[in-house]
Amino acid sequence: MIQIIAFYLFAALVIASAVMVIMARNPVHSVLWLILAFFNASGLMVLVGAEFIAMLLLIVYVGAVAVLFLFVVMMLDIDFAELRAGFIANFPLGIAIALILAAELIFGIGAYQAGQLDLGVADGLASPMLEASNTASIGALLYSDYVFLFEAAGIILLVAMVGAIVLTHRKHPGGRRGHQDIGKQNRRNPDEATVMRQPEVGKGVEL
């Protein structure tokens, strides 16, 4: 009984959060609703016994992707009037795409119920280990049969990260605002780095 109540609660919150992601006027609020949707989707994964997927949703999507979206949205100077105008202008195209996706979904469900689709059957080669959690089974599979692919994915991500850092911090001939000179910072006099001020009551500080 508790599992059923939790399922309907998480499912309702996921749907409501997804609707608010689209309907919210403020992009920051949309990202916050998206984070709430991820949390409730993680709860659904726990209910079906997929704790590894639930952990990925919280660590990767909430802890990295959604937070990155939030920082980008907060740092950008977004014109809300222009954003709403673009939404209204592209509304017919969005409705058309939604209708196409809905038709494909209905067609796929109808084909499956008619028996025209043959789903794959597990051969037992990648079956989970006995008396082990999903996380332990996935880890054993990744570090045995797919260890080279797993390491290759890690190397690709490392190269992408290094490339992004190099492109971001490359030096410009005329210099740029906000560029740090580590040597200059190390050579500065600590006594001249800060100045103590004691302003009088009711008066500001003269810079």
PDB file of C-alpha atoms in Angstrom:
ATOM      1  CA  MET A   1       0.000   0.000   0.000  1.00  0.00           C
ATOM      2  CA  ILE A   2       2.798   2.405   0.872  1.00  0.00           C
ATOM      3  CA  GLN A   3       4.582   1.605  -2.410  1.00  0.00           C
ATOM      4  CA  ILE A   4       1.433   2.398  -4.410  1.00  0.00           C
ATOM      5  CA  ILE A   5       0.929   5.713  -2.612  1.00  0.00           C
ATOM      6  CA  ALA A   6       4.597   6.623  -3.108  1.00  0.00           C
ATOM      7  CA  PHE A   7       4.423   5.702  -6.813  1.00  0.00           C
ATOM      8  CA  TYR A   8       1.397   7.899  -7.504  1.00  0.00           C
ATOM      9  CA  LEU A   9       2.871  10.723  -5.435  1.00  0.00           C
ATOM     10  CA  PHE A  10       6.220  10.661  -7.271  1.00  0.00           C
ATOM     11  CA  ALA A  11       4.528  10.245 -10.660  1.00  0.00           C
ATOM     12  CA  ALA A  12       2.152  13.153 -10.060  1.00  0.00           C
ATOM     13  CA  LEU A  13       5.001  15.387  -8.905  1.00  0.00           C
ATOM     14  CA  VAL A  14       7.116  14.444 -11.942  1.00  0.00           C
ATOM     15  CA  ILE A  15       4.294  15.349 -14.325  1.00  0.00           C
ATOM     16  CA  ALA A  16       3.467  18.571 -12.463  1.00  0.00           C
ATOM     17  CA  SER A  17       7.141  19.595 -12.365  1.00  0.00           C
ATOM     18  CA  ALA A  18       7.558  18.877 -16.079  1.00  0.00           C
ATOM     19  CA  VAL A  19       4.539  21.049 -16.863  1.00  0.00           C
ATOM     20  CA  MET A  20       5.914  23.873 -14.700  1.00  0.00           C
ATOM     21  CA  VAL A  21       9.284  23.649 -16.478  1.00  0.00           C
ATOM     22  CA  ILE A  22       7.469  24.629 -19.677  1.00  0.00           C
ATOM     23  CA  MET A  23       4.942  27.037 -18.194  1.00  0.00           C
ATOM     24  CA  ALA A  24       7.206  28.994 -15.829  1.00  0.00           C
ATOM     25  CA  ARG A  25       7.865  32.544 -17.015  1.00  0.00           C
ATOM     26  CA  ASN A  26      11.256  32.813 -15.323  1.00  0.00           C
ATOM     27  CA  PRO A  27      14.015  30.541 -16.728  1.00  0.00           C
ATOM     28  CA  VAL A  28      15.549  30.224 -13.256  1.00  0.00           C
ATOM     29  CA  HIS A  29      12.245  28.893 -11.947  1.00  0.00           C
ATOM     30  CA  SER A  30      12.128  26.462 -14.873  1.00  0.00           C
ATOM     31  CA  VAL A  31      15.515  25.023 -13.888  1.00  0.00           C
ATOM     32  CA  LEU A  32      14.398  24.688 -10.271  1.00  0.00           C
ATOM     33  CA  TRP A  33      11.260  22.829 -11.383  1.00  0.00           C
ATOM     34  CA  LEU A  34      13.493  20.609 -13.525  1.00  0.00           C
ATOM     35  CA  ILE A  35      15.569  19.752 -10.456  1.00  0.00           C
ATOM     36  CA  LEU A  36      12.364  18.826  -8.604  1.00  0.00           C
ATOM     37  CA  ALA A  37      11.368  16.589 -11.527  1.00  0.00           C
ATOM     38  CA  PHE A  38      14.757  14.832 -11.359  1.00  0.00           C
ATOM     39  CA  PHE A  39      14.345  14.207  -7.625  1.00  0.00           C
ATOM     40  CA  ASN A  40      10.923  12.642  -8.069  1.00  0.00           C
ATOM     41  CA  ALA A  41      12.114  10.571 -11.044  1.00  0.00           C
ATOM     42  CA  SER A  42      14.893   9.311  -8.797  1.00  0.00           C
ATOM     43  CA  GLY A  43      12.252   8.274  -6.280  1.00  0.00           C
ATOM     44  CA  LEU A  44      10.473   6.289  -8.986  1.00  0.00           C
ATOM     45  CA  MET A  45      13.714   4.510  -9.849  1.00  0.00           C
ATOM     46  CA  VAL A  46      14.167   3.541  -6.195  1.00  0.00           C
ATOM     47  CA  LEU A  47      10.656   2.085  -6.138  1.00  0.00           C
ATOM     48  CA  VAL A  48      11.404  -0.234  -9.089  1.00  0.00           C
ATOM     49  CA  GLY A  49      14.705  -1.337  -7.537  1.00  0.00           C
ATOM     50  CA  ALA A  50      17.045   0.580  -9.852  1.00  0.00           C
ATOM     51  CA  GLU A  51      19.062   2.381  -7.193  1.00  0.00           C
ATOM     52  CA  PHE A  52      21.999   2.899  -9.560  1.00  0.00           C
ATOM     53  CA  ILE A  53      19.838   4.910 -12.003  1.00  0.00           C
ATOM     54  CA  ALA A  54      18.432   6.883  -9.063  1.00  0.00           C
ATOM     55  CA  MET A  55      21.964   7.717  -7.918  1.00  0.00           C
ATOM     56  CA  LEU A  56      22.915   8.798 -11.450  1.00  0.00           C
ATOM     57  CA  LEU A  57      19.909  11.109 -11.623  1.00  0.00           C
ATOM     58  CA  LEU A  58      20.875  12.812  -8.377  1.00  0.00           C
ATOM     59  CA  ILE A  59      24.653  12.983  -8.868  1.00  0.00           C
ATOM     60  CA  VAL A  60      24.929  13.597 -12.607  1.00  0.00           C
ATOM     61  CA  TYR A  61      21.743  15.399 -13.591  1.00  0.00           C
ATOM     62  CA  VAL A  62      20.943  17.301 -10.401  1.00  0.00           C
ATOM     63  CA  GLY A  63      24.503  17.753  -9.143  1.00  0.00           C
ATOM     64  CA  ALA A  64      26.067  18.685 -12.491  1.00  0.00           C
ATOM     65  CA  VAL A  65      23.748  19.253 -15.446  1.00  0.00           C
ATOM     66  CA  ALA A  66      20.909  21.097 -13.702  1.00  0.00           C
ATOM     67  CA  VAL A  67      23.313  23.196 -11.617  1.00  0.00           C
ATOM     68  CA  LEU A  68      25.207  24.079 -14.809  1.00  0.00           C
ATOM     69  CA  PHE A  69      21.933  25.124 -16.439  1.00  0.00           C
ATOM     70  CA  LEU A  70      21.126  27.233 -13.386  1.00  0.00           C
ATOM     71  CA  PHE A  71      24.480  29.046 -13.440  1.00  0.00           C
ATOM     72  CA  VAL A  72      24.250  29.683 -17.184  1.00  0.00           C
ATOM     73  CA  VAL A  73      20.713  31.040 -16.932  1.00  0.00           C
ATOM     74  CA  MET A  74      21.599  33.272 -13.969  1.00  0.00           C
ATOM     75  CA  MET A  75      24.758  34.631 -15.648  1.00  0.00           C
ATOM     76  CA  LEU A  76      23.117  35.410 -19.003  1.00  0.00           C
ATOM     77  CA  ASP A  77      21.354  38.708 -19.551  1.00  0.00           C
ATOM     78  CA  ILE A  78      18.047  37.331 -20.774  1.00  0.00           C
ATOM     79  CA  ASP A  79      15.414  39.633 -22.265  1.00  0.00           C
ATOM     80  CA  PHE A  80      12.179  38.077 -21.048  1.00  0.00           C
ATOM     81  CA  ALA A  81      10.045  40.080 -23.478  1.00  0.00           C
ATOM     82  CA  GLU A  82      12.065  38.797 -26.430  1.00  0.00           C
ATOM     83  CA  LEU A  83      11.963  35.285 -24.979  1.00  0.00           C
ATOM     84  CA  ARG A  84       8.157  35.340 -24.767  1.00  0.00           C
ATOM     85  CA  ALA A  85       7.909  36.747 -28.294  1.00  0.00           C
ATOM     86  CA  GLY A  86      10.062  33.904 -29.604  1.00  0.00           C
ATOM     87  CA  PHE A  87       7.918  31.384 -27.751  1.00  0.00           C
ATOM     88  CA  ILE A  88       4.742  32.754 -29.315  1.00  0.00           C
ATOM     89  CA  ALA A  89       6.322  32.825 -32.778  1.00  0.00           C
ATOM     90  CA  ASN A  90       7.468  29.183 -32.546  1.00  0.00           C
ATOM     91  CA  PHE A  91       4.304  27.929 -30.841  1.00  0.00           C
ATOM     92  CA  PRO A  92       2.707  26.468 -34.042  1.00  0.00           C
ATOM     93  CA  LEU A  93       5.914  24.595 -34.857  1.00  0.00           C
ATOM     94  CA  GLY A  94       6.053  23.204 -31.310  1.00  0.00           C
ATOM     95  CA  ILE A  95       2.437  22.037 -31.546  1.00  0.00           C
ATOM     96  CA  ALA A  96       3.179  20.323 -34.861  1.00  0.00           C
ATOM     97  CA  ILE A  97       6.204  18.500 -33.432  1.00  0.00           C
ATOM     98  CA  ALA A  98       4.193  17.457 -30.357  1.00  0.00           C
ATOM     99  CA  LEU A  99       1.427  16.040 -32.559  1.00  0.00           C
ATOM    100  CA  ILE A 100       3.966  14.092 -34.640  1.00  0.00           C
ATOM    101  CA  LEU A 101       5.569  12.609 -31.516  1.00  0.00           C
ATOM    102  CA  ALA A 102       2.157  11.738 -30.076  1.00  0.00           C
ATOM    103  CA  ALA A 103       1.172  10.020 -33.346  1.00  0.00           C
ATOM    104  CA  GLU A 104       4.410   8.014 -33.350  1.00  0.00           C
ATOM    105  CA  LEU A 105       3.855   7.003 -29.744  1.00  0.00           C
ATOM    106  CA  ILE A 106       0.272   5.887 -30.419  1.00  0.00           C
ATOM    107  CA  PHE A 107       1.403   4.009 -33.535  1.00  0.00           C
ATOM    108  CA  GLY A 108       4.168   2.224 -31.600  1.00  0.00           C
ATOM    109  CA  ILE A 109       1.831   1.214 -28.768  1.00  0.00           C
ATOM    110  CA  GLY A 110      -0.745  -0.018 -31.285  1.00  0.00           C
ATOM    111  CA  ALA A 111       1.864  -2.063 -33.161  1.00  0.00           C
ATOM    112  CA  TYR A 112       3.082  -3.609 -29.911  1.00  0.00           C
ATOM    113  CA  GLN A 113      -0.428  -4.554 -28.800  1.00  0.00           C
ATOM    114  CA  ALA A 114      -1.160  -6.032 -32.227  1.00  0.00           C
ATOM    115  CA  GLY A 115       1.823  -8.344 -31.872  1.00  0.00           C
ATOM    116  CA  GLN A 116       3.782  -6.867 -34.774  1.00  0.00           C
ATOM    117  CA  LEU A 117       6.839  -6.053 -32.679  1.00  0.00           C
ATOM    118  CA  ASP A 118       9.143  -8.724 -31.279  1.00  0.00           C
ATOM    119  CA  LEU A 119      11.026  -7.512 -28.249  1.00  0.00           C
ATOM    120  CA  GLY A 120      14.471  -8.855 -27.521  1.00  0.00           C
ATOM    121  CA  VAL A 121      14.793 -11.714 -25.057  1.00  0.00           C
ATOM    122  CA  ALA A 122      17.609 -11.786 -22.557  1.00  0.00           C
ATOM    123  CA  ASP A 123      20.106 -14.597 -23.154  1.00  0.00           C
ATOM    124  CA  GLY A 124      21.335 -14.644 -19.555  1.00  0.00           C
ATOM    125  CA  LEU A 125      24.920 -13.653 -20.388  1.00  0.00           C
ATOM    126  CA  ALA A 126      24.607 -10.304 -18.636  1.00  0.00           C
ATOM    127  CA  SER A 127      22.420 -11.517 -15.780  1.00  0.00           C
ATOM    128  CA  PRO A 128      22.971  -9.878 -12.387  1.00  0.00           C
ATOM    129  CA  MET A 129      25.040 -11.579  -9.753  1.00  0.00           C
ATOM    130  CA  LEU A 130      23.242 -13.522  -7.076  1.00  0.00           C
ATOM    131  CA  GLU A 131      22.899 -11.839  -3.685  1.00  0.00           C
ATOM    132  CA  ALA A 132      24.298  -8.566  -5.080  1.00  0.00           C
ATOM    133  CA  SER A 133      22.741  -5.149  -5.655  1.00  0.00           C
ATOM    134  CA  ASN A 134      22.207  -3.565  -9.051  1.00  0.00           C
ATOM    135  CA  THR A 135      25.165  -1.256  -8.471  1.00  0.00           C
ATOM    136  CA  ALA A 136      27.504  -4.190  -7.773  1.00  0.00           C
ATOM    137  CA  SER A 137      26.229  -6.075 -10.837  1.00  0.00           C
ATOM    138  CA  ILE A 138      26.669  -3.073 -13.130  1.00  0.00           C
ATOM    139  CA  GLY A 139      30.133  -2.403 -11.734  1.00  0.00           C
ATOM    140  CA  ALA A 140      31.196  -6.024 -12.263  1.00  0.00           C
ATOM    141  CA  LEU A 141      29.899  -5.895 -15.853  1.00  0.00           C
ATOM    142  CA  LEU A 142      31.553  -2.568 -16.646  1.00  0.00           C
ATOM    143  CA  TYR A 143      34.949  -3.587 -15.271  1.00  0.00           C
ATOM    144  CA  SER A 144      34.953  -7.012 -16.921  1.00  0.00           C
ATOM    145  CA  ASP A 145      33.266  -7.198 -20.339  1.00  0.00           C
ATOM    146  CA  TYR A 146      33.173  -3.456 -21.081  1.00  0.00           C
ATOM    147  CA  VAL A 147      36.335  -2.269 -19.340  1.00  0.00           C
ATOM    148  CA  PHE A 148      38.002  -1.008 -22.544  1.00  0.00           C
ATOM    149  CA  LEU A 149      34.899   0.916 -23.625  1.00  0.00           C
ATOM    150  CA  PHE A 150      34.559   2.332 -20.121  1.00  0.00           C
ATOM    151  CA  GLU A 151      38.182   3.500 -20.077  1.00  0.00           C
ATOM    152  CA  ALA A 152      37.868   4.909 -23.612  1.00  0.00           C
ATOM    153  CA  ALA A 153      34.833   6.961 -22.546  1.00  0.00           C
ATOM    154  CA  GLY A 154      36.819   8.292 -19.588  1.00  0.00           C
ATOM    155  CA  ILE A 155      39.737   9.291 -21.838  1.00  0.00           C
ATOM    156  CA  ILE A 156      37.390  11.056 -24.267  1.00  0.00           C
ATOM    157  CA  LEU A 157      35.825  13.040 -21.418  1.00  0.00           C
ATOM    158  CA  LEU A 158      39.287  13.925 -20.076  1.00  0.00           C
ATOM    159  CA  VAL A 159      40.453  15.148 -23.495  1.00  0.00           C
ATOM    160  CA  ALA A 160      37.273  17.191 -23.906  1.00  0.00           C
ATOM    161  CA  MET A 161      37.773  18.786 -20.481  1.00  0.00           C
ATOM    162  CA  VAL A 162      41.425  19.636 -21.185  1.00  0.00           C
ATOM    163  CA  GLY A 163      40.481  21.064 -24.587  1.00  0.00           C
ATOM    164  CA  ALA A 164      37.785  23.256 -23.054  1.00  0.00           C
ATOM    165  CA  ILE A 165      40.245  24.579 -20.445  1.00  0.00           C
ATOM    166  CA  VAL A 166      42.902  25.309 -23.089  1.00  0.00           C
ATOM    167  CA  LEU A 167      40.446  27.131 -25.347  1.00  0.00           C
ATOM    168  CA  THR A 168      39.112  29.158 -22.445  1.00  0.00           C
ATOM    169  CA  HIS A 169      42.441  30.200 -20.902  1.00  0.00           C
ATOM    170  CA  ARG A 170      44.505  30.845 -24.021  1.00  0.00           C
ATOM    171  CA  LYS A 171      46.375  34.158 -23.962  1.00  0.00           C
ATOM    172  CA  HIS A 172      45.311  37.107 -26.100  1.00  0.00           C
ATOM    173  CA  PRO A 173      47.860  39.606 -27.511  1.00  0.00           C
ATOM    174  CA  GLY A 174      46.270  42.658 -25.927  1.00  0.00           C
ATOM    175  CA  GLY A 175      45.229  40.903 -22.773  1.00  0.00           C
ATOM    176  CA  ARG A 176      41.675  40.743 -21.560  1.00  0.00           C
ATOM    177  CA  ARG A 177      39.640  41.849 -18.637  1.00  0.00           C
ATOM    178  CA  GLY A 178      39.700  39.460 -15.728  1.00  0.00           C
ATOM    179  CA  HIS A 179      42.905  37.678 -16.797  1.00  0.00           C
ATOM    180  CA  GLN A 180      45.013  36.663 -13.807  1.00  0.00           C
ATOM    181  CA  ASP A 181      48.773  37.144 -13.627  1.00  0.00           C
ATOM    182  CA  ILE A 182      49.915  34.590 -11.047  1.00  0.00           C
ATOM    183  CA  GLY A 183      53.467  35.979 -10.919  1.00  0.00           C
ATOM    184  CA  LYS A 184      52.217  39.506 -10.259  1.00  0.00           C
ATOM    185  CA  GLN A 185      49.949  38.259  -7.503  1.00  0.00           C
ATOM    186  CA  ASN A 186      52.822  36.386  -5.838  1.00  0.00           C
ATOM    187  CA  ARG A 187      55.153  39.442  -6.008  1.00  0.00           C
ATOM    188  CA  ARG A 188      52.729  41.874  -4.394  1.00  0.00           C
ATOM    189  CA  ASN A 189      53.363  43.317  -0.936  1.00  0.00           C
ATOM    190  CA  PRO A 190      50.931  41.901   1.639  1.00  0.00           C
ATOM    191  CA  ASP A 191      50.919  45.242   3.469  1.00  0.00           C
ATOM    192  CA  GLU A 192      49.599  47.006   0.380  1.00  0.00           C
ATOM    193  CA  ALA A 193      47.060  44.359  -0.532  1.00  0.00           C
ATOM    194  CA  THR A 194      44.416  45.543   1.933  1.00  0.00           C
ATOM    195  CA  VAL A 195      43.669  48.880   3.554  1.00  0.00           C
ATOM    196  CA  MET A 196      41.880  49.106   6.870  1.00  0.00           C
ATOM    197  CA  ARG A 197      39.179  51.778   7.079  1.00  0.00           C
ATOM    198  CA  GLN A 198      37.324  52.980  10.145  1.00  0.00           C
ATOM    199  CA  PRO A 199      34.349  54.986   8.893  1.00  0.00           C
ATOM    200  CA  GLU A 200      32.437  57.217  11.244  1.00  0.00           C
ATOM    201  CA  VAL A 201      28.857  56.470  12.184  1.00  0.00           C
ATOM    202  CA  GLY A 202      26.459  57.650   9.487  1.00  0.00           C
ATOM    203  CA  LYS A 203      29.167  58.210   6.874  1.00  0.00           C
ATOM    204  CA  GLY A 204      30.316  56.120   3.999  1.00  0.00           C
ATOM    205  CA  VAL A 205      33.804  54.982   3.011  1.00  0.00           C
ATOM    206  CA  GLU A 206      35.915  57.120   0.685  1.00  0.00           C
ATOM    207  CA  LEU A 207      37.653  54.990  -1.922  1.00  0.00           C
TER     208      LEU A 207
END
